[in-house]
Amino acid sequence: MRMRIGILEATPAVERLDLVAPPVAAALSAWSGPVPVAEIGVAEIDPELADTAAFCERYGVGLEASANCVVVAGRRGGEVRLAACVVLATTRADVNGLVRRHLEARRASFAPLDEAVAETGMDYGGITPIGLPADWPLLVDAAVAASPRVVVGSGLRRSKLTLPGKALSDLPNAVVLDGLGR
């Protein structure tokens, strides 16, 4: 199967596990979702261009086809609950509204960089929904889930995954929310 990301030619990620972070490789190796794992592609990129705007400009990917995965910390009392949110690059995650309410938290904010990296086992700027801790809620914007194909991180800054949005919404810990991206 041939998969293109803008001007990049992607190959099935299971054939290039060296291009994804270890937790992503483990998740892909154990993949059992309704979207065949062969439909998840990976392409190597310049790690200096991993951030969304630079990546999209250099590799010819529209922002509407690029999804960002952010780690959020919800706090209530002394308890902190981590979650991940996936929204299109054309929007921002509604952290202080929808995410906070979904986590039943009094406050919610983006998790500190060091904590996000340590808890995911992934590079900052490459965090992806595939391979996240199984006990984390994964909040997926409905627009991402409906996308025929999106680009997300690979767990590393030196590559990107491309996959049908449905693959993300079918992950075991995923909850699809309308209006998560605003």
PDB file of C-alpha atoms in Angstrom:
ATOM      1  CA  MET A   1       0.000   0.000   0.000  1.00  0.00           C
ATOM      2  CA  ARG A   2       1.341   3.444  -0.942  1.00  0.00           C
ATOM      3  CA  MET A   3       0.665   6.345   1.381  1.00  0.00           C
ATOM      4  CA  ARG A   4       1.668   9.930   0.784  1.00  0.00           C
ATOM      5  CA  ILE A   5       2.020  12.695   3.337  1.00  0.00           C
ATOM      6  CA  GLY A   6       2.211  15.845   1.268  1.00  0.00           C
ATOM      7  CA  ILE A   7       5.456  15.335  -0.644  1.00  0.00           C
ATOM      8  CA  LEU A   8       6.650  12.447   1.548  1.00  0.00           C
ATOM      9  CA  GLU A   9       6.096   8.840   0.615  1.00  0.00           C
ATOM     10  CA  ALA A  10       5.120   6.878   3.718  1.00  0.00           C
ATOM     11  CA  THR A  11       5.613   3.157   4.191  1.00  0.00           C
ATOM     12  CA  PRO A  12       3.672   0.848   6.508  1.00  0.00           C
ATOM     13  CA  ALA A  13       4.848   1.713  10.017  1.00  0.00           C
ATOM     14  CA  VAL A  14       5.101  -1.952  11.039  1.00  0.00           C
ATOM     15  CA  GLU A  15       7.836  -2.312   8.409  1.00  0.00           C
ATOM     16  CA  ARG A  16       9.825   0.623   9.885  1.00  0.00           C
ATOM     17  CA  LEU A  17       9.467   0.349  13.660  1.00  0.00           C
ATOM     18  CA  ASP A  18      12.891   2.003  13.890  1.00  0.00           C
ATOM     19  CA  LEU A  19      11.136   5.267  12.958  1.00  0.00           C
ATOM     20  CA  VAL A  20       8.761   5.262  15.954  1.00  0.00           C
ATOM     21  CA  ALA A  21       9.229   5.499  19.726  1.00  0.00           C
ATOM     22  CA  PRO A  22       9.343   2.192  21.660  1.00  0.00           C
ATOM     23  CA  PRO A  23       5.803   2.512  23.128  1.00  0.00           C
ATOM     24  CA  VAL A  24       4.470   3.226  19.620  1.00  0.00           C
ATOM     25  CA  ALA A  25       6.331   0.214  18.201  1.00  0.00           C
ATOM     26  CA  ALA A  26       4.840  -1.991  20.932  1.00  0.00           C
ATOM     27  CA  ALA A  27       1.317  -0.692  20.225  1.00  0.00           C
ATOM     28  CA  LEU A  28       1.694  -1.188  16.470  1.00  0.00           C
ATOM     29  CA  SER A  29       3.072  -4.715  16.962  1.00  0.00           C
ATOM     30  CA  ALA A  30       0.033  -5.615  19.078  1.00  0.00           C
ATOM     31  CA  TRP A  31      -2.473  -3.701  16.867  1.00  0.00           C
ATOM     32  CA  SER A  32      -5.942  -5.242  16.690  1.00  0.00           C
ATOM     33  CA  GLY A  33      -8.170  -2.324  15.718  1.00  0.00           C
ATOM     34  CA  PRO A  34     -10.726  -2.430  12.900  1.00  0.00           C
ATOM     35  CA  VAL A  35      -8.417  -0.292  10.742  1.00  0.00           C
ATOM     36  CA  PRO A  36      -5.700  -2.665   9.464  1.00  0.00           C
ATOM     37  CA  VAL A  37      -2.250  -1.835  10.832  1.00  0.00           C
ATOM     38  CA  ALA A  38      -0.973  -1.781   7.228  1.00  0.00           C
ATOM     39  CA  GLU A  39      -2.972   1.455   6.740  1.00  0.00           C
ATOM     40  CA  ILE A  40      -0.792   3.241   9.295  1.00  0.00           C
ATOM     41  CA  GLY A  41       2.187   4.744   7.505  1.00  0.00           C
ATOM     42  CA  VAL A  42       5.389   6.382   8.674  1.00  0.00           C
ATOM     43  CA  ALA A  43       7.690   8.823   6.912  1.00  0.00           C
ATOM     44  CA  GLU A  44      11.062  10.132   8.023  1.00  0.00           C
ATOM     45  CA  ILE A  45      11.381  13.920   8.337  1.00  0.00           C
ATOM     46  CA  ASP A  46      13.924  16.512   9.400  1.00  0.00           C
ATOM     47  CA  PRO A  47      13.594  16.606  13.232  1.00  0.00           C
ATOM     48  CA  GLU A  48      14.169  20.372  13.166  1.00  0.00           C
ATOM     49  CA  LEU A  49      10.883  20.627  11.227  1.00  0.00           C
ATOM     50  CA  ALA A  50       8.751  18.428  13.511  1.00  0.00           C
ATOM     51  CA  ASP A  51       6.656  21.292  14.870  1.00  0.00           C
ATOM     52  CA  THR A  52       3.328  21.513  13.064  1.00  0.00           C
ATOM     53  CA  ALA A  53       3.648  24.798  11.171  1.00  0.00           C
ATOM     54  CA  ALA A  54       7.201  24.134   9.981  1.00  0.00           C
ATOM     55  CA  PHE A  55       6.379  20.533   9.052  1.00  0.00           C
ATOM     56  CA  CYS A  56       3.242  21.447   7.094  1.00  0.00           C
ATOM     57  CA  GLU A  57       4.995  24.219   5.188  1.00  0.00           C
ATOM     58  CA  ARG A  58       8.080  22.181   4.273  1.00  0.00           C
ATOM     59  CA  TYR A  59       6.318  18.918   3.416  1.00  0.00           C
ATOM     60  CA  GLY A  60       3.177  20.273   1.749  1.00  0.00           C
ATOM     61  CA  VAL A  61       0.655  19.021   4.293  1.00  0.00           C
ATOM     62  CA  GLY A  62      -2.415  21.163   4.937  1.00  0.00           C
ATOM     63  CA  LEU A  63      -3.096  22.129   8.550  1.00  0.00           C
ATOM     64  CA  GLU A  64      -6.530  20.534   8.168  1.00  0.00           C
ATOM     65  CA  ALA A  65      -4.803  17.169   7.554  1.00  0.00           C
ATOM     66  CA  SER A  66      -2.457  17.495  10.518  1.00  0.00           C
ATOM     67  CA  ALA A  67      -3.503  16.544  14.050  1.00  0.00           C
ATOM     68  CA  ASN A  68      -1.787  17.502  17.284  1.00  0.00           C
ATOM     69  CA  CYS A  69      -1.689  15.327  20.392  1.00  0.00           C
ATOM     70  CA  VAL A  70      -1.264  17.243  23.652  1.00  0.00           C
ATOM     71  CA  VAL A  71      -0.914  15.920  27.190  1.00  0.00           C
ATOM     72  CA  VAL A  72      -3.190  17.569  29.739  1.00  0.00           C
ATOM     73  CA  ALA A  73      -3.054  17.456  33.529  1.00  0.00           C
ATOM     74  CA  GLY A  74      -6.410  17.719  35.297  1.00  0.00           C
ATOM     75  CA  ARG A  75      -6.282  18.582  38.983  1.00  0.00           C
ATOM     76  CA  ARG A  76      -8.861  18.117  41.692  1.00  0.00           C
ATOM     77  CA  GLY A  77      -7.757  18.430  45.291  1.00  0.00           C
ATOM     78  CA  GLY A  78      -4.314  16.864  45.488  1.00  0.00           C
ATOM     79  CA  GLU A  79      -4.962  14.406  42.668  1.00  0.00           C
ATOM     80  CA  VAL A  80      -3.557  14.869  39.158  1.00  0.00           C
ATOM     81  CA  ARG A  81      -5.025  12.930  36.257  1.00  0.00           C
ATOM     82  CA  LEU A  82      -3.245  12.872  32.899  1.00  0.00           C
ATOM     83  CA  ALA A  83      -5.040  12.603  29.579  1.00  0.00           C
ATOM     84  CA  ALA A  84      -4.251  13.176  25.921  1.00  0.00           C
ATOM     85  CA  CYS A  85      -6.229  15.291  23.468  1.00  0.00           C
ATOM     86  CA  VAL A  86      -6.085  15.054  19.691  1.00  0.00           C
ATOM     87  CA  VAL A  87      -7.285  18.015  17.632  1.00  0.00           C
ATOM     88  CA  LEU A  88      -6.710  19.234  14.095  1.00  0.00           C
ATOM     89  CA  ALA A  89      -3.902  21.761  13.715  1.00  0.00           C
ATOM     90  CA  THR A  90      -6.476  24.340  12.622  1.00  0.00           C
ATOM     91  CA  THR A  91      -7.936  24.328  16.147  1.00  0.00           C
ATOM     92  CA  ARG A  92      -6.905  24.421  19.799  1.00  0.00           C
ATOM     93  CA  ALA A  93      -7.976  21.923  22.454  1.00  0.00           C
ATOM     94  CA  ASP A  94     -10.673  23.288  24.779  1.00  0.00           C
ATOM     95  CA  VAL A  95      -8.589  22.471  27.861  1.00  0.00           C
ATOM     96  CA  ASN A  96     -10.337  24.785  30.334  1.00  0.00           C
ATOM     97  CA  GLY A  97     -13.844  23.820  29.197  1.00  0.00           C
ATOM     98  CA  LEU A  98     -14.614  20.446  27.660  1.00  0.00           C
ATOM     99  CA  VAL A  99     -11.409  18.684  28.751  1.00  0.00           C
ATOM    100  CA  ARG A 100     -11.607  19.952  32.338  1.00  0.00           C
ATOM    101  CA  ARG A 101     -15.244  18.852  32.632  1.00  0.00           C
ATOM    102  CA  HIS A 102     -14.549  15.445  31.059  1.00  0.00           C
ATOM    103  CA  LEU A 103     -11.735  14.852  33.582  1.00  0.00           C
ATOM    104  CA  GLU A 104     -13.983  16.100  36.424  1.00  0.00           C
ATOM    105  CA  ALA A 105     -11.163  18.437  37.393  1.00  0.00           C
ATOM    106  CA  ARG A 106     -11.270  21.843  39.013  1.00  0.00           C
ATOM    107  CA  ARG A 107      -8.305  22.948  36.906  1.00  0.00           C
ATOM    108  CA  ALA A 108      -6.737  21.637  33.738  1.00  0.00           C
ATOM    109  CA  SER A 109      -3.625  22.740  31.903  1.00  0.00           C
ATOM    110  CA  PHE A 110      -1.037  21.405  29.518  1.00  0.00           C
ATOM    111  CA  ALA A 111       1.249  18.995  31.354  1.00  0.00           C
ATOM    112  CA  PRO A 112       4.794  20.233  31.926  1.00  0.00           C
ATOM    113  CA  LEU A 113       7.195  19.183  29.167  1.00  0.00           C
ATOM    114  CA  ASP A 114       9.354  16.978  31.429  1.00  0.00           C
ATOM    115  CA  GLU A 115       6.304  15.180  32.810  1.00  0.00           C
ATOM    116  CA  ALA A 116       4.756  14.628  29.360  1.00  0.00           C
ATOM    117  CA  VAL A 117       8.008  13.143  28.036  1.00  0.00           C
ATOM    118  CA  ALA A 118       8.621  10.966  31.113  1.00  0.00           C
ATOM    119  CA  GLU A 119       5.065   9.615  31.261  1.00  0.00           C
ATOM    120  CA  THR A 120       4.746   8.853  27.524  1.00  0.00           C
ATOM    121  CA  GLY A 121       8.260   7.650  26.694  1.00  0.00           C
ATOM    122  CA  MET A 122       8.063   9.890  23.619  1.00  0.00           C
ATOM    123  CA  ASP A 123       9.852  13.000  22.375  1.00  0.00           C
ATOM    124  CA  TYR A 124       8.237  16.345  23.055  1.00  0.00           C
ATOM    125  CA  GLY A 125       6.920  17.551  19.717  1.00  0.00           C
ATOM    126  CA  GLY A 126       6.364  13.966  18.577  1.00  0.00           C
ATOM    127  CA  ILE A 127       3.849  12.702  21.157  1.00  0.00           C
ATOM    128  CA  THR A 128       1.212  10.572  19.484  1.00  0.00           C
ATOM    129  CA  PRO A 129      -2.003   8.896  20.663  1.00  0.00           C
ATOM    130  CA  ILE A 130      -0.754   5.438  19.668  1.00  0.00           C
ATOM    131  CA  GLY A 131       1.205   3.866  22.511  1.00  0.00           C
ATOM    132  CA  LEU A 132       0.069   6.163  25.326  1.00  0.00           C
ATOM    133  CA  PRO A 133      -0.458   4.678  28.797  1.00  0.00           C
ATOM    134  CA  ALA A 134      -3.578   2.483  28.687  1.00  0.00           C
ATOM    135  CA  ASP A 135      -5.147   4.106  31.743  1.00  0.00           C
ATOM    136  CA  TRP A 136      -5.152   7.601  30.236  1.00  0.00           C
ATOM    137  CA  PRO A 137      -8.304   8.951  28.675  1.00  0.00           C
ATOM    138  CA  LEU A 138      -7.705   9.759  25.014  1.00  0.00           C
ATOM    139  CA  LEU A 139      -9.994  12.580  23.926  1.00  0.00           C
ATOM    140  CA  VAL A 140     -10.305  12.740  20.124  1.00  0.00           C
ATOM    141  CA  ASP A 141     -12.030  15.638  18.418  1.00  0.00           C
ATOM    142  CA  ALA A 142     -14.861  14.466  16.147  1.00  0.00           C
ATOM    143  CA  ALA A 143     -13.246  16.289  13.203  1.00  0.00           C
ATOM    144  CA  VAL A 144     -10.099  14.169  13.602  1.00  0.00           C
ATOM    145  CA  ALA A 145     -12.110  10.950  13.864  1.00  0.00           C
ATOM    146  CA  ALA A 146     -13.979  11.852  10.651  1.00  0.00           C
ATOM    147  CA  SER A 147     -10.813  12.647   8.675  1.00  0.00           C
ATOM    148  CA  PRO A 148     -10.042  10.188   5.874  1.00  0.00           C
ATOM    149  CA  ARG A 149      -6.312  10.514   6.668  1.00  0.00           C
ATOM    150  CA  VAL A 150      -4.374  12.641   9.147  1.00  0.00           C
ATOM    151  CA  VAL A 151      -0.751  13.162  10.099  1.00  0.00           C
ATOM    152  CA  VAL A 152       0.274  12.778  13.748  1.00  0.00           C
ATOM    153  CA  GLY A 153       3.544  12.394  15.606  1.00  0.00           C
ATOM    154  CA  SER A 154       5.346   9.076  15.755  1.00  0.00           C
ATOM    155  CA  GLY A 155       6.696   9.413  19.262  1.00  0.00           C
ATOM    156  CA  LEU A 156       9.927  10.754  17.747  1.00  0.00           C
ATOM    157  CA  ARG A 157      10.668  14.143  16.219  1.00  0.00           C
ATOM    158  CA  ARG A 158      12.309  12.524  13.171  1.00  0.00           C
ATOM    159  CA  SER A 159       9.186  10.999  11.661  1.00  0.00           C
ATOM    160  CA  LYS A 160       5.411  11.304  11.289  1.00  0.00           C
ATOM    161  CA  LEU A 161       2.578   8.789  11.124  1.00  0.00           C
ATOM    162  CA  THR A 162      -0.269   8.999   8.644  1.00  0.00           C
ATOM    163  CA  LEU A 163      -3.478   7.103   9.243  1.00  0.00           C
ATOM    164  CA  PRO A 164      -7.272   7.228   8.908  1.00  0.00           C
ATOM    165  CA  GLY A 165      -8.822   9.316  11.698  1.00  0.00           C
ATOM    166  CA  LYS A 166     -11.002   6.333  12.548  1.00  0.00           C
ATOM    167  CA  ALA A 167      -7.887   4.448  13.706  1.00  0.00           C
ATOM    168  CA  LEU A 168      -7.525   6.980  16.538  1.00  0.00           C
ATOM    169  CA  SER A 169     -11.172   6.964  17.526  1.00  0.00           C
ATOM    170  CA  ASP A 170     -11.104   3.148  17.691  1.00  0.00           C
ATOM    171  CA  LEU A 171      -8.269   2.998  20.240  1.00  0.00           C
ATOM    172  CA  PRO A 172      -9.496   1.288  23.432  1.00  0.00           C
ATOM    173  CA  ASN A 173      -9.191   4.376  25.658  1.00  0.00           C
ATOM    174  CA  ALA A 174     -10.573   6.860  23.086  1.00  0.00           C
ATOM    175  CA  VAL A 175     -13.596   9.070  23.580  1.00  0.00           C
ATOM    176  CA  VAL A 176     -14.748  11.119  20.584  1.00  0.00           C
ATOM    177  CA  LEU A 177     -15.961  14.598  21.540  1.00  0.00           C
ATOM    178  CA  ASP A 178     -17.653  17.210  19.378  1.00  0.00           C
ATOM    179  CA  GLY A 179     -16.110  20.637  19.911  1.00  0.00           C
ATOM    180  CA  LEU A 180     -12.900  19.450  21.570  1.00  0.00           C
ATOM    181  CA  GLY A 181     -11.021  21.509  18.982  1.00  0.00           C
ATOM    182  CA  ARG A 182     -12.238  25.079  18.821  1.00  0.00           C
TER     183      ARG A 182
END
